[in-house]
Amino acid sequence: MSAPLLVAEGLHRSFGETVALVDAALRIDEGEVVAVLGSSGSGKSTLLHCLAGIVRPDRGRVVFDGRDLVTMSDAQRSALRREQFGFVFQFGQLVPELTCLENVALPLRLARVPRREAEQRAGQWLERLEVTEVADKRPGEVSGGQGQRVAVARALVTRPRVIFADEPTGALDSLNGERVMRLLTEAARDSGAAVVLVTHEARVAAYSDREVVVRDGRTRNLEVAA
Amino acid sequence: MSIGQTFLGLLEATPRHGYDIKRRYDEHFGHSRPVAYGQVYATLSRLLRGGLVEVEAVEPGEGPDRKRYAITEAGVADVAQWLARPEQPEPYLQSVLYTKVVLALLTGREAAELLDVQRAEHLRLMRELTRRKRGGDLAEQLICDHALFHLEADLRWLELTTARLDELAARVRA
Amino acid sequence: MTGRGALADLAMGARMAVTGGREGWTRALLTAVGVGIGVAMLLLATAVPGALDARQARGDARDDLRLGEQVAAGPGTLLVHPVDNEFRGTPVRGRLLRPEGPAAPVPPGLTALPAPGEVVVSPALRRLLDSPDGPLFAPRLGGARVTGTIADEGLAGPNELAYYQGDDRLTDTSGATRLDSFGGGLPGEGLGPVLMLLVAVIFVVLLLPIAVFLGSAVRYGGERRDRRLAALRLVGADTTMVRRIAAGEAAAGALLGVAVGIGFLLAGRQLVPLVTLYDISVYASDIRPPTALLLAVVLAVPALAVLVAMLALRAVVVEPLGVTRRGTPVRRRLWWRLLLPAAGLALLLPVAGLREGDGGVTRWLVPAGAVLLLIGTVTVLPWLTDLLVRRLRGGPVSWQLAVRRVQLDSATSARLVNGIAVAVAGTIGLQMLFAGIAGDFTTASGQDTSRAQVQVQFRDQPDLAGVLRQFGGADGVTAVTGTLSAGANAGSPDGPPVDVRVGDCAALAEFAHLDRCVDGDTFLVSDPRDPAVVPAGTMLTVEDGSRWRVPTTARPAQARPDPAGWMQNAVLVTPGAVGPRVLGPLRTTVYLQLDPADPDAVEHVRNAAAAIDLTTPVSVLSSTIESPRFADIRRGLAIGTVVTLLLIATSMLVGTLEQLRERRRLLAMLVAVGTRRSTLGWSVLWQTALPVGVGLVLAAGFGLGLGAALLRMVQAPITVAWPVVAFSVGLGALTVLAITGLSLPLLWRLTRADGLRTE
């Protein structure tokens, strides 16, 4: 078995009085889809933020590709997020002033890809996610499902190695939610990206290869022989 | 599922041979479990006895497939009546899982463990159904969704029970 | 809907203006302070004419100038002799008084006339006398004892230096005026057309931005308010109710602001007496906005607030589930926006010359034109912003974010920048005018300060040697020359006039180029512009009728302007040539050179002059005459502009901070996906700089146009005051930097990763 892509061990994190994570652990292999399940307030979003280097845990380590995110500088973690990770959130992630195409091109532009090339690649991803028609519209003018597909396109456009999706279908109805999940997991699989999928919905989690349950800040990693 | 009414429904459009009925049935409703020939002819002869179908034509030759069946007026009425009658919703009041949980609590075993294992098992099945759904046509997708929603309901119950285990334990042991 | 329901809606809105936790309070406070500052400035502006009127009225009441009319001496008359001078650049109003009977009038502010040897002083002068600088002024009171203080009603302002001194040596032949009452002289002059223009334009330049500022201050927290209105719709309020609630909220916030503003004014006017501008100081009680205007402001500001709130609501649709902007912004039409500035120019251009005495229509055309032109910047700016920004594409991410933001809502940015544009345009125009007029007024006076810095002239003082001794002993005097002079006519009393001047060779050399000179010489000097040489041996008739023959040895000499810049036909006589004779009533002219290192030298000279004769004027020579009041107005305008820009910058800062807070989730998300914070910081900078830049360009254009029009009007040469443009543009740039710099801490805080934890 090859070395895991992302490993977290002994993560502790509290926000003031609130304890969000207690000794949480997780490993993700190259290209696999892992669901992080838990009720609201269980600490699953915090776990995702720690894994993605957005939040620094109070204790513990997060190793991506042999490097510990916890000891990295802010700039290094920003660069890592820009280049190796992609993100899909529940809502409010698209910049309202930019067109959908520009939103998708944004991570590339942040990585200093020239505008023309960035927008061309962004266009291909919009096509891959079946939302070509919204390219020139602003996020306020598209439906929730289209917006989420644009967000998925944006998460994938840099060909990241891990995609972090936090309740990506939370604001969608089942039909649109299923479509987003299908496109997200297929596109991730095609480009070889691993997916960390935070959700409280079992049907969304069912798109994963395996699940991790977070309860009261602790992870329960039940490996059931398939 | 009432196989008799399903056959009647298939015959209402046009008279069919037995093997045709089986093929149609398998195509729409059989999925992972095709109906056996024996079952087909047993059902047809039951319907024939009840006057709901009649043999419209018998072709010359050997074998059971020489008869072509057609629906009678009584049969049409029966199908209409069946479709119009709402199905009794499943009350799900008898739950093996609930029994298991209570027993685990009573005997001092790890009930949470039991629930987690069950959850993993449910998810495994859901994952499999999701995979099938992906490859399948619309019918396949709808069937799988039906199952997935039920499994999801179970999972919610598991989640809720897990959250209230302590409360339940206190009550059970009181 | 009943009236009672409408009232209930308004009241609910009013409650919402001040409730809502810490954030609600902060917002209410911000609005109140913002509106308060604006209101205070508006009220102050409306109070200025009244304050100046009050000052003028006090001036008129104590007026003692009498032109032509003669009053016979009697028990009710008083002799007054003005002894105005200066102390360290501040004018001092002095009067010598001598009652001619028991019923002599008493000037306002005094309870009784000072007896000879007594003096009544203004509070400011008393403070001066009591200060360590007192001895530098005291000699000018001739040793009189201070016996009282002039009350407020006898003074133009609290900082005026003034005194009334009793003097029993005054006679009506020594230059004193006989009065039977104070006041009742000619009424004070109104403002000339040029000053009218200045005042009108200054008001517009300073008040328009305040109006703009008020407009944005009443909208602080607008987006949050919209969301709250959406929540109200959800629980069943209809659009009319929402409108009324919003109106109530806006009006309540504005009323609070008006109250704060009146508080600011009351507190601020206590500081007014501490300030002396353009030698004018006013009493706190003079700052009294006219009731009608006060009422107008109190009503207009909440009305404006409600209007702004309604306009803002018109642009959005408040629905139960949120607020959506109404459609895509309409393409701005140009023609009506150009109407105002075009009308302004049309009014200004025909007026190619404006002089004192122009009355009627012309007088109003100019301010009206200037106002229209300035308001024109407000109407053209949104269009121009839109035009310039719409085409922008490309650039780095920070630029793209900023440009798109401005493109999406160029109206809001333009609204904020409007104030800056008006202020800067007006400032440039006015400063150009001032620079032009100052050039007009800063003319060579012809006075030669390298030869003498002070000139003192005595009316009747034949003891030249004593005078020279007195001045020569004064501190800071390095050289002194003096001549005695009398007017004369060649031949008969009706003959051509000629000046007879007696002095030593050094003193005479100030009036002519003398090749050689010994005591006993006489020189015949003619003004080359009006040569009328008196031949040697001519008999002169001096003023008092005595006659003197010009010696036959008199030689012609080339005239030279004296240090005061005058050239005259004259007979210059050394004392030896005239002998011990006295040539009529002689005036003494003394020229002094002062130690440039001793700024108080001139004060010592004034004291020395007062020691000889209290009524002697002392003139300070200057090679140029710069009108000091224009310097003051320019400085005042610059300060006003800076304050106005500060106000607007505050308002823009609040807007930026609010916008950042609204977008906290988005910002956190952008950082989560790896956006550098510097990128976001730059985007804030561009977002501010872009509209401000457009505004400044427009303002510079309009300002230069206005300046040129104004200069043409006063017939001054049109020169572009680049330093003023640079100053204004620099201020704008500084504003942008300040806003960005001050919003960075919040940006940093909002982009900390836990900004995502908002669910």
Coordinates of N, CA and C in Angstrom, one line a residue, chain C residues 600-758:
Chain C
D600 N 10.7 93.1 16.9 CA 9.9 94.1 17.7 C 10.5 95.5 17.5
A601 N 11.5 95.7 16.6 CA 12.1 97.0 16.4 C 11.0 98.0 16.1
V602 N 10.0 97.6 15.2 CA 9.0 98.6 14.8 C 8.1 99.0 16.0
E603 N 7.9 98.1 16.9 CA 7.2 98.4 18.1 C 7.9 99.5 18.9
H604 N 9.2 99.3 19.0 CA 10.0 100.3 19.7 C 9.9 101.7 19.0
V605 N 9.9 101.6 17.7 CA 9.8 102.9 16.9 C 8.4 103.5 17.2
R606 N 7.4 102.7 17.3 CA 6.0 103.3 17.5 C 6.0 103.9 18.9
N607 N 6.7 103.2 19.9 CA 6.7 103.8 21.2 C 7.5 105.1 21.2
A608 N 8.6 105.2 20.5 CA 9.3 106.4 20.4 C 8.5 107.5 19.8
A609 N 7.7 107.2 18.8 CA 6.9 108.2 18.1 C 5.8 108.7 19.1
A610 N 5.2 107.7 19.8 CA 4.2 108.1 20.8 C 4.7 109.0 21.9
A611 N 6.0 108.8 22.2 CA 6.6 109.6 23.2 C 6.7 111.1 22.8
I612 N 6.9 111.3 21.4 CA 7.0 112.6 20.9 C 5.6 113.2 20.7
D613 N 4.7 112.4 20.1 CA 3.3 112.9 19.8 C 2.4 111.7 19.7
L614 N 1.4 111.6 20.6 CA 0.6 110.4 20.6 C -0.2 110.2 19.3
T615 N -0.4 111.3 18.5 CA -1.2 111.1 17.3 C -0.4 110.9 16.0
T616 N 0.9 110.6 16.2 CA 1.7 110.4 15.0 C 1.6 109.0 14.4
P617 N 1.3 109.0 13.1 CA 1.2 107.7 12.4 C 2.6 107.1 12.1
V618 N 2.8 105.9 12.2 CA 4.0 105.2 11.8 C 3.8 104.3 10.7
S619 N 4.4 104.4 9.6 CA 4.2 103.5 8.4 C 5.3 102.6 8.2
V620 N 5.0 101.3 8.0 CA 6.0 100.3 7.7 C 6.0 100.2 6.2
L621 N 7.2 100.4 5.7 CA 7.4 100.3 4.2 C 7.5 98.9 3.8
S622 N 7.1 98.6 2.6 CA 7.1 97.3 2.0 C 7.3 97.4 0.5
S623 N 8.1 96.5 0.0 CA 8.4 96.7 -1.5 C 7.2 96.2 -2.3
T624 N 6.4 95.3 -1.6 CA 5.2 94.8 -2.3 C 4.0 95.0 -1.4
I625 N 2.9 95.1 -2.0 CA 1.7 95.1 -1.2 C 1.0 93.8 -1.4
E626 N 1.1 92.9 -0.4 CA 0.2 91.7 -0.6 C -0.9 91.9 0.3
S627 N -2.1 91.7 -0.3 CA -3.3 91.9 0.5 C -3.3 90.7 1.5
P628 N -3.2 91.0 2.8 CA -3.1 89.9 3.7 C -4.4 89.1 3.8
R629 N -5.5 89.8 3.5 CA -6.7 89.1 3.7 C -6.9 88.0 2.7
F630 N -6.3 88.1 1.5 CA -6.4 87.0 0.6 C -5.6 85.8 1.0
A631 N -4.5 86.1 1.7 CA -3.7 85.1 2.2 C -4.5 84.3 3.3
D632 N -5.2 85.1 4.1 CA -6.0 84.5 5.1 C -7.2 83.6 4.5
I633 N -7.8 84.2 3.5 CA -8.9 83.5 2.9 C -8.4 82.2 2.2
R634 N -7.3 82.3 1.6 CA -6.7 81.1 1.0 C -6.4 80.0 2.0
R635 N -5.8 80.5 3.1 CA -5.5 79.5 4.1 C -6.8 78.9 4.7
G636 N -7.8 79.8 4.9 CA -9.1 79.3 5.4 C -9.7 78.3 4.5
L637 N -9.6 78.6 3.2 CA -10.2 77.7 2.2 C -9.5 76.4 2.2
A638 N -8.1 76.4 2.3 CA -7.4 75.2 2.3 C -7.8 74.4 3.5
I639 N -7.9 75.0 4.7 CA -8.3 74.3 5.9 C -9.7 73.7 5.7
G640 N -10.6 74.5 5.2 CA -12.0 74.0 4.9 C -12.0 72.8 4.0
T641 N -11.2 72.9 2.9 CA -11.1 71.8 2.0 C -10.6 70.5 2.7
V642 N -9.6 70.7 3.5 CA -9.0 69.5 4.2 C -10.1 68.9 5.1
V643 N -10.8 69.8 5.9 CA -11.8 69.3 6.8 C -12.9 68.6 6.0
T644 N -13.3 69.2 4.9 CA -14.3 68.6 4.1 C -13.9 67.2 3.6
L645 N -12.7 67.2 3.1 CA -12.2 65.9 2.6 C -12.1 64.9 3.7
L646 N -11.7 65.3 4.9 CA -11.7 64.4 6.0 C -13.0 63.8 6.3
L647 N -14.0 64.7 6.2 CA -15.4 64.2 6.5 C -15.7 63.1 5.4
I648 N -15.5 63.5 4.2 CA -15.9 62.5 3.1 C -15.0 61.3 3.2
A649 N -13.8 61.4 3.6 CA -12.9 60.2 3.7 C -13.5 59.4 4.9
T650 N -13.9 60.0 5.9 CA -14.5 59.2 7.0 C -15.7 58.4 6.5
S651 N -16.5 59.1 5.7 CA -17.7 58.5 5.2 C -17.3 57.3 4.3
M652 N -16.3 57.6 3.4 CA -15.9 56.5 2.5 C -15.3 55.3 3.3
L653 N -14.6 55.7 4.4 CA -14.0 54.6 5.2 C -15.1 53.8 5.9
V654 N -16.1 54.5 6.4 CA -17.2 53.7 7.0 C -17.9 52.8 5.9
G655 N -18.0 53.3 4.7 CA -18.6 52.5 3.7 C -17.8 51.3 3.4
T656 N -16.5 51.5 3.3 CA -15.6 50.4 2.9 C -15.6 49.4 4.0
L657 N -15.5 49.9 5.3 CA -15.5 48.9 6.4 C -16.8 48.1 6.4
E658 N -17.9 48.8 6.1 CA -19.2 48.1 6.1 C -19.3 47.1 5.1
Q659 N -18.7 47.5 3.9 CA -18.8 46.5 2.8 C -17.9 45.3 3.1
L660 N -16.8 45.5 3.7 CA -15.9 44.4 4.1 C -16.6 43.5 5.0
R661 N -17.3 44.1 6.0 CA -18.0 43.3 7.0 C -19.1 42.5 6.3
E662 N -19.8 43.1 5.4 CA -20.9 42.4 4.7 C -20.3 41.2 4.0
R663 N -19.1 41.3 3.5 CA -18.5 40.3 2.7 C -17.5 39.4 3.5
R664 N -17.7 39.3 4.8 CA -16.7 38.6 5.5 C -16.6 37.1 5.1
R665 N -17.8 36.5 4.8 CA -17.7 35.1 4.4 C -17.0 34.9 3.1
L666 N -17.3 35.8 2.2 CA -16.6 35.7 0.9 C -15.1 35.9 1.0
L667 N -14.8 36.9 1.9 CA -13.3 37.1 2.1 C -12.7 35.9 2.7
A668 N -13.3 35.3 3.7 CA -12.7 34.2 4.3 C -12.6 33.0 3.3
M669 N -13.6 32.9 2.5 CA -13.6 31.9 1.5 C -12.4 32.1 0.5
L670 N -12.3 33.4 0.1 CA -11.2 33.7 -0.9 C -9.8 33.3 -0.3
V671 N -9.7 33.6 1.0 CA -8.4 33.3 1.7 C -8.3 31.8 1.8
A672 N -9.4 31.1 2.0 CA -9.4 29.6 2.1 C -8.9 29.0 0.8
V673 N -9.3 29.6 -0.3 CA -8.9 29.0 -1.6 C -7.5 29.5 -1.9
G674 N -6.8 30.2 -1.0 CA -5.4 30.5 -1.2 C -5.1 31.9 -1.8
T675 N -6.1 32.8 -1.7 CA -5.9 34.1 -2.2 C -4.9 34.8 -1.2
R676 N -3.9 35.5 -1.7 CA -3.0 36.2 -0.8 C -3.8 37.4 -0.3
R677 N -3.5 37.7 1.0 CA -4.1 38.8 1.6 C -3.7 40.1 0.9
S678 N -2.5 40.1 0.4 CA -2.1 41.3 -0.2 C -2.9 41.6 -1.5
T679 N -3.4 40.5 -2.1 CA -4.2 40.7 -3.3 C -5.5 41.4 -2.9
L680 N -6.1 41.0 -1.7 CA -7.3 41.6 -1.2 C -7.1 43.0 -0.8
G681 N -5.9 43.3 -0.2 CA -5.6 44.6 0.2 C -5.5 45.6 -1.0
W682 N -4.8 45.1 -2.0 CA -4.7 45.9 -3.2 C -6.1 46.1 -3.8
S683 N -6.9 45.1 -3.8 CA -8.2 45.3 -4.4 C -9.0 46.4 -3.7
V684 N -8.8 46.5 -2.3 CA -9.5 47.6 -1.6 C -8.9 48.9 -2.0
L685 N -7.6 48.9 -2.2 CA -7.0 50.2 -2.7 C -7.5 50.6 -4.0
W686 N -7.5 49.7 -5.0 CA -8.0 50.0 -6.3 C -9.4 50.4 -6.3
Q687 N -10.2 49.7 -5.5 CA -11.6 50.0 -5.4 C -11.9 51.4 -4.9
T688 N -11.0 51.9 -4.1 CA -11.2 53.3 -3.6 C -10.5 54.3 -4.6
A689 N -9.3 53.9 -5.1 CA -8.6 54.8 -5.9 C -9.3 55.0 -7.3
L690 N -9.9 54.0 -7.8 CA -10.6 54.1 -9.1 C -11.6 55.3 -9.1
P691 N -12.6 55.2 -8.3 CA -13.6 56.3 -8.4 C -12.9 57.7 -7.9
V692 N -12.1 57.6 -6.9 CA -11.5 58.9 -6.5 C -10.6 59.5 -7.7
G693 N -9.9 58.6 -8.3 CA -9.1 59.1 -9.5 C -10.0 59.7 -10.5
V694 N -11.1 59.1 -10.9 CA -12.0 59.6 -11.9 C -12.5 61.0 -11.4
G695 N -12.9 61.0 -10.1 CA -13.4 62.2 -9.5 C -12.4 63.3 -9.6
L696 N -11.2 63.0 -9.3 CA -10.1 64.1 -9.3 C -9.9 64.6 -10.7
V697 N -9.9 63.7 -11.6 CA -9.6 64.2 -13.0 C -10.7 65.1 -13.4
L698 N -12.0 64.7 -13.1 CA -13.1 65.6 -13.5 C -13.0 66.9 -12.7
A699 N -12.7 66.8 -11.4 CA -12.7 68.0 -10.6 C -11.6 68.9 -11.1
A700 N -10.4 68.4 -11.4 CA -9.4 69.2 -11.9 C -9.8 70.0 -13.2
G701 N -10.5 69.2 -14.1 CA -11.0 69.9 -15.3 C -12.0 71.0 -15.0
F702 N -13.0 70.6 -14.2 CA -14.0 71.6 -13.9 C -13.4 72.8 -13.1
G703 N -12.5 72.4 -12.2 CA -11.9 73.5 -11.3 C -11.1 74.4 -12.1
L704 N -10.3 73.9 -13.1 CA -9.5 74.8 -13.9 C -10.5 75.7 -14.8
G705 N -11.5 75.1 -15.3 CA -12.5 75.8 -16.0 C -13.1 76.9 -15.2
L706 N -13.5 76.6 -14.0 CA -14.1 77.6 -13.1 C -13.1 78.7 -12.8
G707 N -11.9 78.3 -12.5 CA -10.9 79.2 -12.2 C -10.7 80.2 -13.4
A708 N -10.6 79.6 -14.6 CA -10.3 80.5 -15.7 C -11.5 81.4 -15.9
A709 N -12.7 80.9 -15.7 CA -13.9 81.8 -15.9 C -13.9 82.9 -14.9
L710 N -13.5 82.6 -13.6 CA -13.5 83.6 -12.6 C -12.4 84.6 -12.8
L711 N -11.3 84.1 -13.3 CA -10.2 85.1 -13.5 C -10.5 86.0 -14.7
R712 N -11.2 85.5 -15.7 CA -11.6 86.3 -16.8 C -12.5 87.4 -16.4
M713 N -13.3 87.0 -15.4 CA -14.3 87.9 -14.9 C -13.7 89.1 -14.2
V714 N -12.7 88.8 -13.4 CA -12.1 89.9 -12.7 C -10.9 90.5 -13.5
Q715 N -10.9 90.1 -14.7 CA -9.9 90.6 -15.7 C -8.5 90.5 -15.2
A716 N -8.2 89.3 -14.7 CA -6.8 89.0 -14.3 C -6.3 88.0 -15.4
P717 N -5.0 88.0 -15.6 CA -4.4 87.0 -16.6 C -4.7 85.6 -16.1
I718 N -5.0 84.7 -17.1 CA -5.4 83.4 -16.7 C -4.1 82.5 -16.7
T719 N -3.8 82.1 -15.5 CA -2.7 81.2 -15.3 C -3.1 80.1 -14.5
V720 N -2.6 78.9 -14.8 CA -3.0 77.7 -14.1 C -2.2 77.6 -12.9
A721 N -2.9 77.4 -11.8 CA -2.2 77.3 -10.5 C -1.8 75.8 -10.3
W722 N -0.7 75.4 -10.9 CA -0.4 74.0 -10.8 C -0.2 73.5 -9.3
P723 N 0.4 74.3 -8.5 CA 0.6 73.8 -7.1 C -0.7 73.5 -6.5
V724 N -1.8 74.3 -6.8 CA -3.1 74.0 -6.2 C -3.6 72.7 -6.7
V725 N -3.4 72.5 -8.0 CA -3.9 71.2 -8.6 C -3.1 70.0 -8.0
A726 N -1.8 70.2 -7.8 CA -1.0 69.2 -7.2 C -1.4 68.9 -5.8
F727 N -1.7 70.0 -5.1 CA -2.2 69.9 -3.7 C -3.5 69.1 -3.6
S728 N -4.4 69.4 -4.5 CA -5.7 68.7 -4.4 C -5.5 67.3 -4.8
V729 N -4.8 67.0 -5.8 CA -4.6 65.6 -6.3 C -3.9 64.9 -5.2
G730 N -2.9 65.5 -4.6 CA -2.2 64.9 -3.5 C -3.1 64.5 -2.3
L731 N -4.0 65.5 -2.0 CA -5.0 65.2 -0.9 C -5.8 64.0 -1.3
G732 N -6.3 64.0 -2.5 CA -7.1 62.8 -3.0 C -6.3 61.5 -2.8
A733 N -5.1 61.5 -3.2 CA -4.3 60.3 -3.1 C -4.1 59.9 -1.7
L734 N -3.9 60.9 -0.8 CA -3.7 60.7 0.6 C -5.0 60.1 1.2
T735 N -6.2 60.6 0.7 CA -7.4 60.1 1.2 C -7.5 58.6 0.9
V736 N -7.2 58.2 -0.4 CA -7.3 56.8 -0.8 C -6.3 56.0 0.1
L737 N -5.1 56.5 0.3 CA -4.2 55.7 1.1 C -4.7 55.5 2.5
A738 N -5.2 56.6 3.0 CA -5.7 56.6 4.4 C -6.8 55.6 4.6
I739 N -7.8 55.6 3.6 CA -8.9 54.7 3.7 C -8.5 53.3 3.6
T740 N -7.6 53.0 2.6 CA -7.1 51.7 2.5 C -6.3 51.2 3.8
G741 N -5.4 52.1 4.2 CA -4.6 51.8 5.4 C -5.5 51.5 6.6
L742 N -6.6 52.3 6.8 CA -7.4 52.1 7.9 C -8.3 50.9 7.8
S743 N -8.6 50.5 6.6 CA -9.5 49.3 6.5 C -8.7 48.0 6.5
L744 N -7.4 48.1 6.4 CA -6.6 46.8 6.4 C -6.7 46.0 7.6
P745 N -6.7 46.7 8.8 CA -6.8 45.8 10.0 C -8.1 45.0 10.1
L746 N -9.2 45.6 9.6 CA -10.4 44.9 9.6 C -10.3 43.8 8.6
L747 N -9.8 44.1 7.4 CA -9.6 43.1 6.4 C -8.8 41.9 6.9
W748 N -7.7 42.2 7.6 CA -6.9 41.2 8.2 C -7.7 40.3 9.2
R749 N -8.5 41.0 10.0 CA -9.2 40.3 11.0 C -10.3 39.4 10.4
L750 N -10.9 40.0 9.4 CA -12.0 39.2 8.7 C -11.5 38.0 8.0
T751 N -10.3 38.1 7.5 CA -9.8 37.0 6.7 C -9.1 36.0 7.5
R752 N -9.1 36.2 8.8 CA -8.6 35.0 9.7 C -9.5 33.9 9.4
A753 N -8.9 32.7 9.4 CA -9.6 31.5 8.8 C -10.9 31.3 9.5
D754 N -11.0 31.6 10.8 CA -12.3 31.2 11.4 C -13.5 32.1 10.9
G755 N -13.2 33.0 10.0 CA -14.3 33.7 9.3 C -15.2 32.8 8.6
L756 N -14.8 31.6 8.3 CA -15.6 30.6 7.6 C -16.6 30.0 8.6
R757 N -16.3 30.1 9.9 CA -17.2 29.5 10.9 C -18.3 30.4 11.2
T758 N -19.2 30.6 10.3 CA -20.3 31.5 10.6 C -21.6 30.7 10.6

